[in-house]
mmCIF file of N, CA and C in Angstrom:
data_model
loop_
_atom_site.group_PDB
_atom_site.id
_atom_site.type_symbol
_atom_site.label_atom_id
_atom_site.label_comp_id
_atom_site.label_asym_id
_atom_site.label_seq_id
_atom_site.Cartn_x
_atom_site.Cartn_y
_atom_site.Cartn_z
ATOM 1 N N MET A 23 -40.587 0.281 31.841
ATOM 2 C CA MET A 23 -39.617 0.656 30.841
ATOM 3 C C MET A 23 -38.311 -0.042 31.177
ATOM 4 N N ALA A 24 -37.560 -0.519 30.172
ATOM 5 C CA ALA A 24 -36.323 -1.282 30.363
ATOM 6 C C ALA A 24 -35.167 -0.367 30.741
ATOM 7 N N ASP A 25 -34.235 -0.924 31.500
ATOM 8 C CA ASP A 25 -33.032 -0.202 31.896
ATOM 9 C C ASP A 25 -31.946 -0.501 30.854
ATOM 10 N N PHE A 26 -31.521 0.528 30.108
ATOM 11 C CA PHE A 26 -30.546 0.355 29.037
ATOM 12 C C PHE A 26 -29.110 0.553 29.510
ATOM 13 N N SER A 27 -28.878 0.710 30.791
ATOM 14 C CA SER A 27 -27.526 0.964 31.281
ATOM 15 C C SER A 27 -26.590 -0.208 30.999
ATOM 16 N N GLU A 28 -27.126 -1.437 30.996
ATOM 17 C CA GLU A 28 -26.267 -2.575 30.716
ATOM 18 C C GLU A 28 -25.789 -2.579 29.264
ATOM 19 N N PHE A 29 -26.567 -1.953 28.373
ATOM 20 C CA PHE A 29 -26.186 -1.906 26.969
ATOM 21 C C PHE A 29 -25.275 -0.718 26.663
ATOM 22 N N THR A 30 -25.378 0.332 27.433
ATOM 23 C CA THR A 30 -24.617 1.547 27.156
ATOM 24 C C THR A 30 -23.399 1.701 28.042
ATOM 25 N N SER A 31 -23.164 0.798 28.967
ATOM 26 C CA SER A 31 -22.050 0.943 29.898
ATOM 27 C C SER A 31 -20.693 0.835 29.213
ATOM 28 N N ASN A 32 -20.616 0.126 28.090
ATOM 29 C CA ASN A 32 -19.346 -0.038 27.381
ATOM 30 C C ASN A 32 -19.103 1.035 26.329
ATOM 31 N N LEU A 33 -20.049 1.893 26.092
ATOM 32 C CA LEU A 33 -19.868 2.942 25.103
ATOM 33 C C LEU A 33 -18.955 4.024 25.654
ATOM 34 N N PRO A 34 -18.081 4.607 24.806
ATOM 35 C CA PRO A 34 -17.184 5.639 25.289
ATOM 36 C C PRO A 34 -17.947 6.926 25.574
ATOM 37 N N ALA A 35 -17.469 7.642 26.569
ATOM 38 C CA ALA A 35 -18.049 8.946 26.869
ATOM 39 C C ALA A 35 -17.615 9.923 25.787
ATOM 40 N N THR A 36 -18.322 11.039 25.699
ATOM 41 C CA THR A 36 -17.976 12.039 24.695
ATOM 42 C C THR A 36 -16.541 12.493 24.915
ATOM 43 N N GLY A 37 -15.773 12.546 23.832
ATOM 44 C CA GLY A 37 -14.385 12.968 23.922
ATOM 45 C C GLY A 37 -13.408 11.819 24.045
ATOM 46 N N GLU A 38 -13.860 10.618 24.433
ATOM 47 C CA GLU A 38 -12.980 9.461 24.493
ATOM 48 C C GLU A 38 -12.812 8.891 23.093
ATOM 49 N N PRO A 39 -11.644 8.324 22.795
ATOM 50 C CA PRO A 39 -11.461 7.751 21.458
ATOM 51 C C PRO A 39 -12.325 6.515 21.273
ATOM 52 N N GLN A 40 -12.841 6.362 20.081
ATOM 53 C CA GLN A 40 -13.627 5.180 19.736
ATOM 54 C C GLN A 40 -12.693 3.983 19.648
ATOM 55 N N ALA A 41 -13.219 2.799 19.830
ATOM 56 C CA ALA A 41 -12.411 1.585 19.793
ATOM 57 C C ALA A 41 -11.812 1.355 18.412
ATOM 58 N N ASN A 42 -12.508 1.825 17.364
ATOM 59 C CA ASN A 42 -12.012 1.573 16.024
ATOM 60 C C ASN A 42 -11.038 2.639 15.542
ATOM 61 N N GLN A 43 -10.762 3.644 16.363
ATOM 62 C CA GLN A 43 -9.787 4.640 15.974
ATOM 63 C C GLN A 43 -8.394 4.099 16.200
ATOM 64 N N ALA A 44 -7.418 4.785 15.629
ATOM 65 C CA ALA A 44 -6.050 4.297 15.653
ATOM 66 C C ALA A 44 -5.483 4.250 17.062
ATOM 67 N N ARG A 45 -4.830 3.170 17.327
ATOM 68 C CA ARG A 45 -4.038 3.014 18.538
ATOM 69 C C ARG A 45 -2.692 2.466 18.089
ATOM 70 N N PRO A 46 -1.588 3.082 18.508
ATOM 71 C CA PRO A 46 -0.275 2.654 18.018
ATOM 72 C C PRO A 46 0.011 1.173 18.208
ATOM 73 N N GLY A 47 -0.439 0.578 19.273
ATOM 74 C CA GLY A 47 -0.220 -0.849 19.496
ATOM 75 C C GLY A 47 -0.888 -1.705 18.441
ATOM 76 N N ASN A 48 -2.035 -1.258 17.954
ATOM 77 C CA ASN A 48 -2.754 -1.993 16.920
ATOM 78 C C ASN A 48 -1.969 -2.049 15.620
ATOM 79 N N LEU A 49 -1.247 -0.977 15.321
ATOM 80 C CA LEU A 49 -0.514 -0.926 14.064
ATOM 81 C C LEU A 49 0.544 -2.014 14.006
ATOM 82 N N ALA A 50 1.274 -2.197 15.080
ATOM 83 C CA ALA A 50 2.299 -3.238 15.104
ATOM 84 C C ALA A 50 1.657 -4.618 14.959
ATOM 85 N N ALA A 51 0.516 -4.824 15.584
ATOM 86 C CA ALA A 51 -0.179 -6.111 15.485
ATOM 87 C C ALA A 51 -0.675 -6.355 14.058
ATOM 88 N N VAL A 52 -1.200 -5.327 13.422
ATOM 89 C CA VAL A 52 -1.690 -5.471 12.051
ATOM 90 C C VAL A 52 -0.527 -5.757 11.109
ATOM 91 N N ILE A 53 0.570 -5.036 11.272
ATOM 92 C CA ILE A 53 1.747 -5.285 10.438
ATOM 93 C C ILE A 53 2.228 -6.722 10.648
ATOM 94 N N GLY A 54 2.216 -7.187 11.880
ATOM 95 C CA GLY A 54 2.607 -8.572 12.169
ATOM 96 C C GLY A 54 1.709 -9.585 11.479
ATOM 97 N N ARG A 55 0.397 -9.330 11.477
ATOM 98 C CA ARG A 55 -0.537 -10.247 10.803
ATOM 99 C C ARG A 55 -0.308 -10.240 9.287
ATOM 100 N N ILE A 56 -0.025 -9.067 8.745
ATOM 101 C CA ILE A 56 0.249 -8.990 7.306
ATOM 102 C C ILE A 56 1.510 -9.781 6.984
ATOM 103 N N GLU A 57 2.539 -9.642 7.822
ATOM 104 C CA GLU A 57 3.772 -10.406 7.614
ATOM 105 C C GLU A 57 3.499 -11.906 7.647
ATOM 106 N N GLU A 58 2.679 -12.346 8.589
ATOM 107 C CA GLU A 58 2.370 -13.771 8.713
ATOM 108 C C GLU A 58 1.669 -14.297 7.462
ATOM 109 N N VAL A 59 0.694 -13.553 6.949
ATOM 110 C CA VAL A 59 -0.044 -14.034 5.781
ATOM 111 C C VAL A 59 0.849 -14.006 4.540
ATOM 112 N N ILE A 60 1.740 -13.036 4.439
ATOM 113 C CA ILE A 60 2.670 -12.977 3.305
ATOM 114 C C ILE A 60 3.647 -14.160 3.375
ATOM 115 N N ASP A 61 4.179 -14.429 4.578
ATOM 116 C CA ASP A 61 5.077 -15.576 4.746
ATOM 117 C C ASP A 61 4.381 -16.877 4.380
ATOM 118 N N ALA A 62 3.158 -17.049 4.860
ATOM 119 C CA ALA A 62 2.408 -18.280 4.583
ATOM 120 C C ALA A 62 2.148 -18.421 3.085
ATOM 121 N N GLU A 63 1.826 -17.326 2.431
ATOM 122 C CA GLU A 63 1.566 -17.386 0.993
ATOM 123 C C GLU A 63 2.841 -17.738 0.234
ATOM 124 N N THR A 64 3.948 -17.132 0.595
ATOM 125 C CA THR A 64 5.214 -17.414 -0.085
ATOM 126 C C THR A 64 5.584 -18.886 0.054
ATOM 127 N N VAL A 65 5.490 -19.416 1.267
ATOM 128 C CA VAL A 65 5.798 -20.831 1.495
ATOM 129 C C VAL A 65 4.796 -21.708 0.745
ATOM 130 N N GLY A 66 3.516 -21.342 0.777
ATOM 131 C CA GLY A 66 2.491 -22.131 0.104
ATOM 132 C C GLY A 66 2.690 -22.198 -1.399
ATOM 133 N N ILE A 67 3.036 -21.086 -1.995
ATOM 134 C CA ILE A 67 3.259 -21.057 -3.444
ATOM 135 C C ILE A 67 4.465 -21.898 -3.811
ATOM 136 N N ARG A 68 5.503 -21.805 -3.015
ATOM 137 C CA ARG A 68 6.733 -22.549 -3.314
ATOM 138 C C ARG A 68 6.607 -24.043 -3.025
ATOM 139 N N SER A 69 5.679 -24.430 -2.155
ATOM 140 C CA SER A 69 5.618 -25.826 -1.723
ATOM 141 C C SER A 69 4.746 -26.715 -2.594
ATOM 142 N N GLY A 70 3.757 -26.178 -3.254
ATOM 143 C CA GLY A 70 2.928 -27.075 -4.046
ATOM 144 C C GLY A 70 1.725 -26.390 -4.660
ATOM 145 N N VAL A 71 0.942 -27.191 -5.340
ATOM 146 C CA VAL A 71 -0.187 -26.680 -6.094
ATOM 147 C C VAL A 71 -1.476 -26.593 -5.282
ATOM 148 N N SER A 72 -1.493 -27.132 -4.085
ATOM 149 C CA SER A 72 -2.734 -27.176 -3.318
ATOM 150 C C SER A 72 -2.974 -25.920 -2.484
ATOM 151 N N TYR A 73 -2.113 -24.919 -2.599
ATOM 152 C CA TYR A 73 -2.276 -23.707 -1.807
ATOM 153 C C TYR A 73 -3.449 -22.890 -2.336
ATOM 154 N N ASP A 74 -4.278 -22.376 -1.443
ATOM 155 C CA ASP A 74 -5.486 -21.642 -1.809
ATOM 156 C C ASP A 74 -5.175 -20.142 -1.941
ATOM 157 N N LEU A 75 -4.870 -19.706 -3.161
ATOM 158 C CA LEU A 75 -4.544 -18.298 -3.408
ATOM 159 C C LEU A 75 -5.739 -17.379 -3.168
ATOM 160 N N LYS A 76 -6.928 -17.869 -3.463
ATOM 161 C CA LYS A 76 -8.130 -17.049 -3.278
ATOM 162 C C LYS A 76 -8.313 -16.700 -1.803
ATOM 163 N N ALA A 77 -8.159 -17.667 -0.929
ATOM 164 C CA ALA A 77 -8.289 -17.424 0.512
ATOM 165 C C ALA A 77 -7.174 -16.513 1.005
ATOM 166 N N SER A 78 -5.981 -16.707 0.480
ATOM 167 C CA SER A 78 -4.855 -15.855 0.873
ATOM 168 C C SER A 78 -5.110 -14.405 0.458
ATOM 169 N N ASN A 79 -5.615 -14.207 -0.728
ATOM 170 C CA ASN A 79 -5.932 -12.851 -1.183
ATOM 171 C C ASN A 79 -7.015 -12.213 -0.319
ATOM 172 N N ALA A 80 -7.975 -13.002 0.101
ATOM 173 C CA ALA A 80 -9.028 -12.479 0.983
ATOM 174 C C ALA A 80 -8.441 -12.032 2.316
ATOM 175 N N ARG A 81 -7.529 -12.835 2.871
ATOM 176 C CA ARG A 81 -6.876 -12.447 4.139
ATOM 177 C C ARG A 81 -6.054 -11.178 3.955
ATOM 178 N N LYS A 82 -5.297 -11.100 2.867
ATOM 179 C CA LYS A 82 -4.481 -9.900 2.629
ATOM 180 C C LYS A 82 -5.361 -8.665 2.490
ATOM 181 N N SER A 83 -6.470 -8.788 1.806
ATOM 182 C CA SER A 83 -7.396 -7.654 1.654
ATOM 183 C C SER A 83 -7.966 -7.228 2.998
ATOM 184 N N ARG A 84 -8.329 -8.192 3.820
ATOM 185 C CA ARG A 84 -8.877 -7.886 5.139
ATOM 186 C C ARG A 84 -7.836 -7.174 6.005
ATOM 187 N N TYR A 85 -6.593 -7.654 5.972
ATOM 188 C CA TYR A 85 -5.545 -7.028 6.779
ATOM 189 C C TYR A 85 -5.167 -5.650 6.256
ATOM 190 N N LEU A 86 -5.235 -5.451 4.955
ATOM 191 C CA LEU A 86 -4.993 -4.120 4.401
ATOM 192 C C LEU A 86 -6.078 -3.153 4.862
ATOM 193 N N TYR A 87 -7.310 -3.639 4.898
ATOM 194 C CA TYR A 87 -8.413 -2.831 5.420
ATOM 195 C C TYR A 87 -8.160 -2.477 6.883
ATOM 196 N N GLU A 88 -7.730 -3.467 7.677
ATOM 197 C CA GLU A 88 -7.427 -3.211 9.084
ATOM 198 C C GLU A 88 -6.303 -2.196 9.229
ATOM 199 N N LEU A 89 -5.290 -2.298 8.391
ATOM 200 C CA LEU A 89 -4.177 -1.352 8.437
ATOM 201 C C LEU A 89 -4.664 0.063 8.140
ATOM 202 N N ASN A 90 -5.506 0.200 7.136
ATOM 203 C CA ASN A 90 -6.054 1.523 6.810
ATOM 204 C C ASN A 90 -6.882 2.080 7.964
ATOM 205 N N ARG A 91 -7.660 1.230 8.600
ATOM 206 C CA ARG A 91 -8.464 1.673 9.751
ATOM 207 C C ARG A 91 -7.571 2.076 10.916
ATOM 208 N N ALA A 92 -6.532 1.303 11.171
ATOM 209 C CA ALA A 92 -5.634 1.591 12.291
ATOM 210 C C ALA A 92 -4.845 2.870 12.066
ATOM 211 N N MET A 93 -4.625 3.232 10.805
ATOM 212 C CA MET A 93 -3.835 4.425 10.497
ATOM 213 C C MET A 93 -4.638 5.716 10.572
ATOM 214 N N LYS A 94 -5.952 5.614 10.610
ATOM 215 C CA LYS A 94 -6.770 6.827 10.680
ATOM 216 C C LYS A 94 -6.423 7.603 11.939
ATOM 217 N N GLY A 95 -6.215 8.879 11.777
ATOM 218 C CA GLY A 95 -5.942 9.741 12.916
ATOM 219 C C GLY A 95 -4.482 9.822 13.303
ATOM 220 N N ILE A 96 -3.640 9.050 12.623
ATOM 221 C CA ILE A 96 -2.210 9.103 12.907
ATOM 222 C C ILE A 96 -1.525 9.722 11.708
ATOM 223 N N GLY A 97 -0.636 10.674 11.970
ATOM 224 C CA GLY A 97 0.107 11.294 10.886
ATOM 225 C C GLY A 97 1.044 10.298 10.237
ATOM 226 N N GLN A 98 1.254 10.444 8.927
ATOM 227 C CA GLN A 98 2.076 9.484 8.197
ATOM 228 C C GLN A 98 3.520 9.499 8.708
ATOM 229 N N ALA A 99 4.058 10.663 9.012
ATOM 230 C CA ALA A 99 5.435 10.742 9.508
ATOM 231 C C ALA A 99 5.555 10.019 10.850
ATOM 232 N N GLU A 100 4.568 10.196 11.712
ATOM 233 C CA GLU A 100 4.556 9.522 13.015
ATOM 234 C C GLU A 100 4.485 8.008 12.835
ATOM 235 N N PHE A 101 3.646 7.574 11.913
ATOM 236 C CA PHE A 101 3.489 6.149 11.643
ATOM 237 C C PHE A 101 4.798 5.550 11.148
ATOM 238 N N VAL A 102 5.415 6.192 10.166
ATOM 239 C CA VAL A 102 6.642 5.665 9.576
ATOM 240 C C VAL A 102 7.760 5.630 10.604
ATOM 241 N N ALA A 103 7.907 6.681 11.385
ATOM 242 C CA ALA A 103 8.981 6.726 12.376
ATOM 243 C C ALA A 103 8.813 5.634 13.424
ATOM 244 N N GLU A 104 7.610 5.430 13.891
ATOM 245 C CA GLU A 104 7.360 4.465 14.961
ATOM 246 C C GLU A 104 7.441 3.018 14.487
ATOM 247 N N HIS A 105 7.119 2.789 13.225
ATOM 248 C CA HIS A 105 7.023 1.426 12.717
ATOM 249 C C HIS A 105 8.003 1.155 11.578
ATOM 250 N N ARG A 106 9.101 1.879 11.548
ATOM 251 C CA ARG A 106 10.086 1.743 10.461
ATOM 252 C C ARG A 106 10.609 0.311 10.341
ATOM 253 N N ASP A 107 10.972 -0.315 11.448
ATOM 254 C CA ASP A 107 11.518 -1.679 11.401
ATOM 255 C C ASP A 107 10.502 -2.674 10.850
ATOM 256 N N GLY A 108 9.262 -2.574 11.323
ATOM 257 C CA GLY A 108 8.215 -3.471 10.840
ATOM 258 C C GLY A 108 7.942 -3.273 9.361
ATOM 259 N N LEU A 109 7.945 -2.027 8.916
ATOM 260 C CA LEU A 109 7.711 -1.745 7.497
ATOM 261 C C LEU A 109 8.861 -2.243 6.631
ATOM 262 N N THR A 110 10.087 -2.143 7.138
ATOM 263 C CA THR A 110 11.250 -2.640 6.397
ATOM 264 C C THR A 110 11.171 -4.155 6.247
ATOM 265 N N ARG A 111 10.835 -4.853 7.342
ATOM 266 C CA ARG A 111 10.664 -6.312 7.279
ATOM 267 C C ARG A 111 9.558 -6.685 6.297
ATOM 268 N N LEU A 112 8.446 -5.952 6.377
ATOM 269 C CA LEU A 112 7.314 -6.237 5.492
ATOM 270 C C LEU A 112 7.710 -6.032 4.034
ATOM 271 N N ARG A 113 8.446 -4.975 3.744
ATOM 272 C CA ARG A 113 8.877 -4.715 2.364
ATOM 273 C C ARG A 113 9.745 -5.864 1.851
ATOM 274 N N GLN A 114 10.670 -6.352 2.673
ATOM 275 C CA GLN A 114 11.539 -7.467 2.271
ATOM 276 C C GLN A 114 10.727 -8.735 2.021
ATOM 277 N N LYS A 115 9.744 -8.979 2.856
ATOM 278 C CA LYS A 115 8.895 -10.159 2.680
ATOM 279 C C LYS A 115 8.047 -10.033 1.420
ATOM 280 N N LEU A 116 7.610 -8.818 1.118
ATOM 281 C CA LEU A 116 6.824 -8.604 -0.094
ATOM 282 C C LEU A 116 7.675 -8.817 -1.347
ATOM 283 N N VAL A 117 8.942 -8.463 -1.300
ATOM 284 C CA VAL A 117 9.835 -8.700 -2.436
ATOM 285 C C VAL A 117 9.981 -10.203 -2.676
ATOM 286 N N ARG A 118 10.191 -10.982 -1.604
ATOM 287 C CA ARG A 118 10.294 -12.441 -1.744
ATOM 288 C C ARG A 118 8.974 -13.036 -2.234
ATOM 289 N N ASN A 119 7.866 -12.503 -1.730
ATOM 290 C CA ASN A 119 6.544 -12.974 -2.142
ATOM 291 C C ASN A 119 6.313 -12.692 -3.626
ATOM 292 N N GLU A 120 6.695 -11.513 -4.068
ATOM 293 C CA GLU A 120 6.545 -11.156 -5.482
ATOM 294 C C GLU A 120 7.353 -12.106 -6.366
ATOM 295 N N ALA A 121 8.580 -12.424 -5.949
ATOM 296 C CA ALA A 121 9.412 -13.346 -6.726
ATOM 297 C C ALA A 121 8.752 -14.729 -6.819
ATOM 298 N N ALA A 122 8.170 -15.200 -5.718
ATOM 299 C CA ALA A 122 7.495 -16.499 -5.723
ATOM 300 C C ALA A 122 6.268 -16.468 -6.634
ATOM 301 N N ILE A 123 5.511 -15.389 -6.576
ATOM 302 C CA ILE A 123 4.315 -15.270 -7.426
ATOM 303 C C ILE A 123 4.709 -15.229 -8.898
ATOM 304 N N LEU A 124 5.753 -14.456 -9.227
ATOM 305 C CA LEU A 124 6.196 -14.377 -10.623
ATOM 306 C C LEU A 124 6.700 -15.731 -11.126
ATOM 307 N N ALA A 125 7.427 -16.461 -10.294
ATOM 308 C CA ALA A 125 7.886 -17.797 -10.685
ATOM 309 C C ALA A 125 6.699 -18.717 -10.930
ATOM 310 N N HIS A 126 5.688 -18.633 -10.069
ATOM 311 C CA HIS A 126 4.474 -19.440 -10.210
ATOM 312 C C HIS A 126 3.756 -19.093 -11.516
ATOM 313 N N LEU A 127 3.606 -17.808 -11.786
ATOM 314 C CA LEU A 127 2.927 -17.382 -13.015
ATOM 315 C C LEU A 127 3.703 -17.800 -14.262
ATOM 316 N N ASN A 128 5.028 -17.717 -14.210
ATOM 317 C CA ASN A 128 5.834 -18.160 -15.350
ATOM 318 C C ASN A 128 5.679 -19.654 -15.591
ATOM 319 N N ALA A 129 5.632 -20.429 -14.509
ATOM 320 C CA ALA A 129 5.441 -21.873 -14.641
ATOM 321 C C ALA A 129 4.066 -22.184 -15.239
ATOM 322 N N VAL A 130 3.050 -21.474 -14.781
ATOM 323 C CA VAL A 130 1.701 -21.668 -15.321
ATOM 324 C C VAL A 130 1.678 -21.313 -16.805
ATOM 325 N N ASN A 131 2.349 -20.241 -17.175
ATOM 326 C CA ASN A 131 2.404 -19.824 -18.574
ATOM 327 C C ASN A 131 3.109 -20.875 -19.430
ATOM 328 N N GLU A 132 4.198 -21.446 -18.919
ATOM 329 C CA GLU A 132 4.908 -22.487 -19.668
ATOM 330 C C GLU A 132 4.039 -23.718 -19.877
ATOM 331 N N VAL A 133 3.335 -24.130 -18.843
ATOM 332 C CA VAL A 133 2.450 -25.296 -18.963
ATOM 333 C C VAL A 133 1.332 -25.003 -19.964
ATOM 334 N N ALA A 134 0.759 -23.807 -19.897
ATOM 335 C CA ALA A 134 -0.302 -23.441 -20.835
ATOM 336 C C ALA A 134 0.218 -23.442 -22.278
ATOM 337 N N THR A 135 1.433 -22.962 -22.483
ATOM 338 C CA THR A 135 2.032 -22.960 -23.821
ATOM 339 C C THR A 135 2.251 -24.385 -24.315
ATOM 340 N N LEU A 136 2.741 -25.263 -23.449
ATOM 341 C CA LEU A 136 2.928 -26.661 -23.829
ATOM 342 C C LEU A 136 1.604 -27.314 -24.216
ATOM 343 N N LEU A 137 0.569 -27.069 -23.419
ATOM 344 C CA LEU A 137 -0.752 -27.640 -23.727
ATOM 345 C C LEU A 137 -1.302 -27.092 -25.040
ATOM 346 N N ARG A 138 -1.165 -25.782 -25.249
ATOM 347 C CA ARG A 138 -1.644 -25.171 -26.500
ATOM 348 C C ARG A 138 -0.935 -25.789 -27.698
ATOM 349 N N ASN A 139 0.374 -25.934 -27.603
ATOM 350 C CA ASN A 139 1.134 -26.525 -28.709
ATOM 351 C C ASN A 139 0.740 -27.974 -28.952
ATOM 352 N N ALA A 140 0.520 -28.730 -27.881
ATOM 353 C CA ALA A 140 0.112 -30.130 -28.028
ATOM 354 C C ALA A 140 -1.255 -30.227 -28.693
ATOM 355 N N ILE A 141 -2.170 -29.355 -28.323
ATOM 356 C CA ILE A 141 -3.507 -29.360 -28.930
ATOM 357 C C ILE A 141 -3.427 -28.986 -30.399
ATOM 358 N N GLN A 142 -2.639 -27.962 -30.714
ATOM 359 C CA GLN A 142 -2.501 -27.548 -32.115
ATOM 360 C C GLN A 142 -1.869 -28.654 -32.958
ATOM 361 N N THR A 143 -0.885 -29.323 -32.405
ATOM 362 C CA THR A 143 -0.225 -30.418 -33.123
ATOM 363 C C THR A 143 -1.202 -31.577 -33.348
ATOM 364 N N ALA A 144 -1.990 -31.894 -32.347
ATOM 365 C CA ALA A 144 -2.950 -32.997 -32.475
ATOM 366 C C ALA A 144 -4.045 -32.667 -33.474
ATOM 367 N N GLU A 145 -4.458 -31.414 -33.528
ATOM 368 C CA GLU A 145 -5.534 -31.024 -34.445
ATOM 369 C C GLU A 145 -5.036 -30.838 -35.869
ATOM 370 N N ALA A 146 -3.781 -30.548 -36.053
ATOM 371 C CA ALA A 146 -3.230 -30.285 -37.388
ATOM 372 C C ALA A 146 -2.602 -31.556 -37.936
ATOM 373 N N ASP A 147 -3.416 -32.359 -38.619
ATOM 374 C CA ASP A 147 -2.888 -33.596 -39.182
ATOM 375 C C ASP A 147 -2.317 -33.379 -40.578
ATOM 376 N N GLY A 148 -2.342 -32.135 -41.074
ATOM 377 C CA GLY A 148 -1.758 -31.823 -42.367
ATOM 378 C C GLY A 148 -2.738 -31.852 -43.517
ATOM 379 N N THR A 149 -3.945 -32.301 -43.295
ATOM 380 C CA THR A 149 -4.915 -32.431 -44.364
ATOM 381 C C THR A 149 -5.248 -31.096 -45.011
ATOM 382 N N TYR A 150 -5.430 -30.080 -44.183
ATOM 383 C CA TYR A 150 -5.860 -28.794 -44.722
ATOM 384 C C TYR A 150 -4.798 -27.705 -44.575
ATOM 385 N N SER A 151 -3.558 -28.076 -44.371
ATOM 386 C CA SER A 151 -2.524 -27.069 -44.185
ATOM 387 C C SER A 151 -2.120 -26.487 -45.532
ATOM 388 N N ALA A 152 -1.663 -25.241 -45.523
ATOM 389 C CA ALA A 152 -1.258 -24.553 -46.739
ATOM 390 C C ALA A 152 -0.079 -25.251 -47.389
ATOM 391 N N GLY A 153 0.795 -25.852 -46.588
ATOM 392 C CA GLY A 153 1.966 -26.539 -47.116
ATOM 393 C C GLY A 153 1.605 -27.748 -47.986
ATOM 394 N N GLU A 154 0.508 -28.394 -47.695
ATOM 395 C CA GLU A 154 0.094 -29.561 -48.454
ATOM 396 C C GLU A 154 -0.387 -29.183 -49.848
ATOM 397 N N PHE A 155 -0.804 -27.943 -50.040
ATOM 398 C CA PHE A 155 -1.303 -27.505 -51.354
ATOM 399 C C PHE A 155 -0.239 -26.753 -52.140
ATOM 400 N N GLY A 156 0.946 -26.611 -51.605
ATOM 401 C CA GLY A 156 2.015 -25.961 -52.330
ATOM 402 C C GLY A 156 2.057 -24.463 -52.172
ATOM 403 N N TRP A 157 1.133 -23.860 -51.390
ATOM 404 C CA TRP A 157 1.108 -22.414 -51.257
ATOM 405 C C TRP A 157 2.243 -21.889 -50.369
ATOM 406 N N ALA A 158 2.637 -22.683 -49.410
ATOM 407 C CA ALA A 158 3.605 -22.199 -48.436
ATOM 408 C C ALA A 158 5.030 -22.618 -48.793
ATOM 409 N N ARG A 159 5.214 -23.328 -49.907
ATOM 410 C CA ARG A 159 6.553 -23.779 -50.274
ATOM 411 C C ARG A 159 7.361 -22.604 -50.823
ATOM 412 N N THR A 160 8.641 -22.611 -50.451
ATOM 413 C CA THR A 160 9.508 -21.534 -50.946
ATOM 414 C C THR A 160 10.538 -22.037 -51.890
#
């Protein structure tokens, strides 16, 4: 029969916290990673069109999941008090990130409007327009 002690030696004893439970040090690290990905996304959006938003969203989702896991077992008041500075920095970075995303979306909307208008103008040669038949004249 095989000796399983080498496989079970790293498992926590009953009553010890599991590795995936909240540890205060982990929270600061997770907040730091979220800040890094937000900063990178903000710079990427502002710098050019080659930035991969899909990959950035995947990283943000993963870090949000990690944050939720790290917060399990910690009271919200305790979390906020201990990590107030990090949360304040993160909030400020999220505001800048939101502004960059909104500017990007507005630019995309303007380009789409220009393309739509150009297509409509190219397709409307006047042959079948209401104005050519006198219906739209005032």
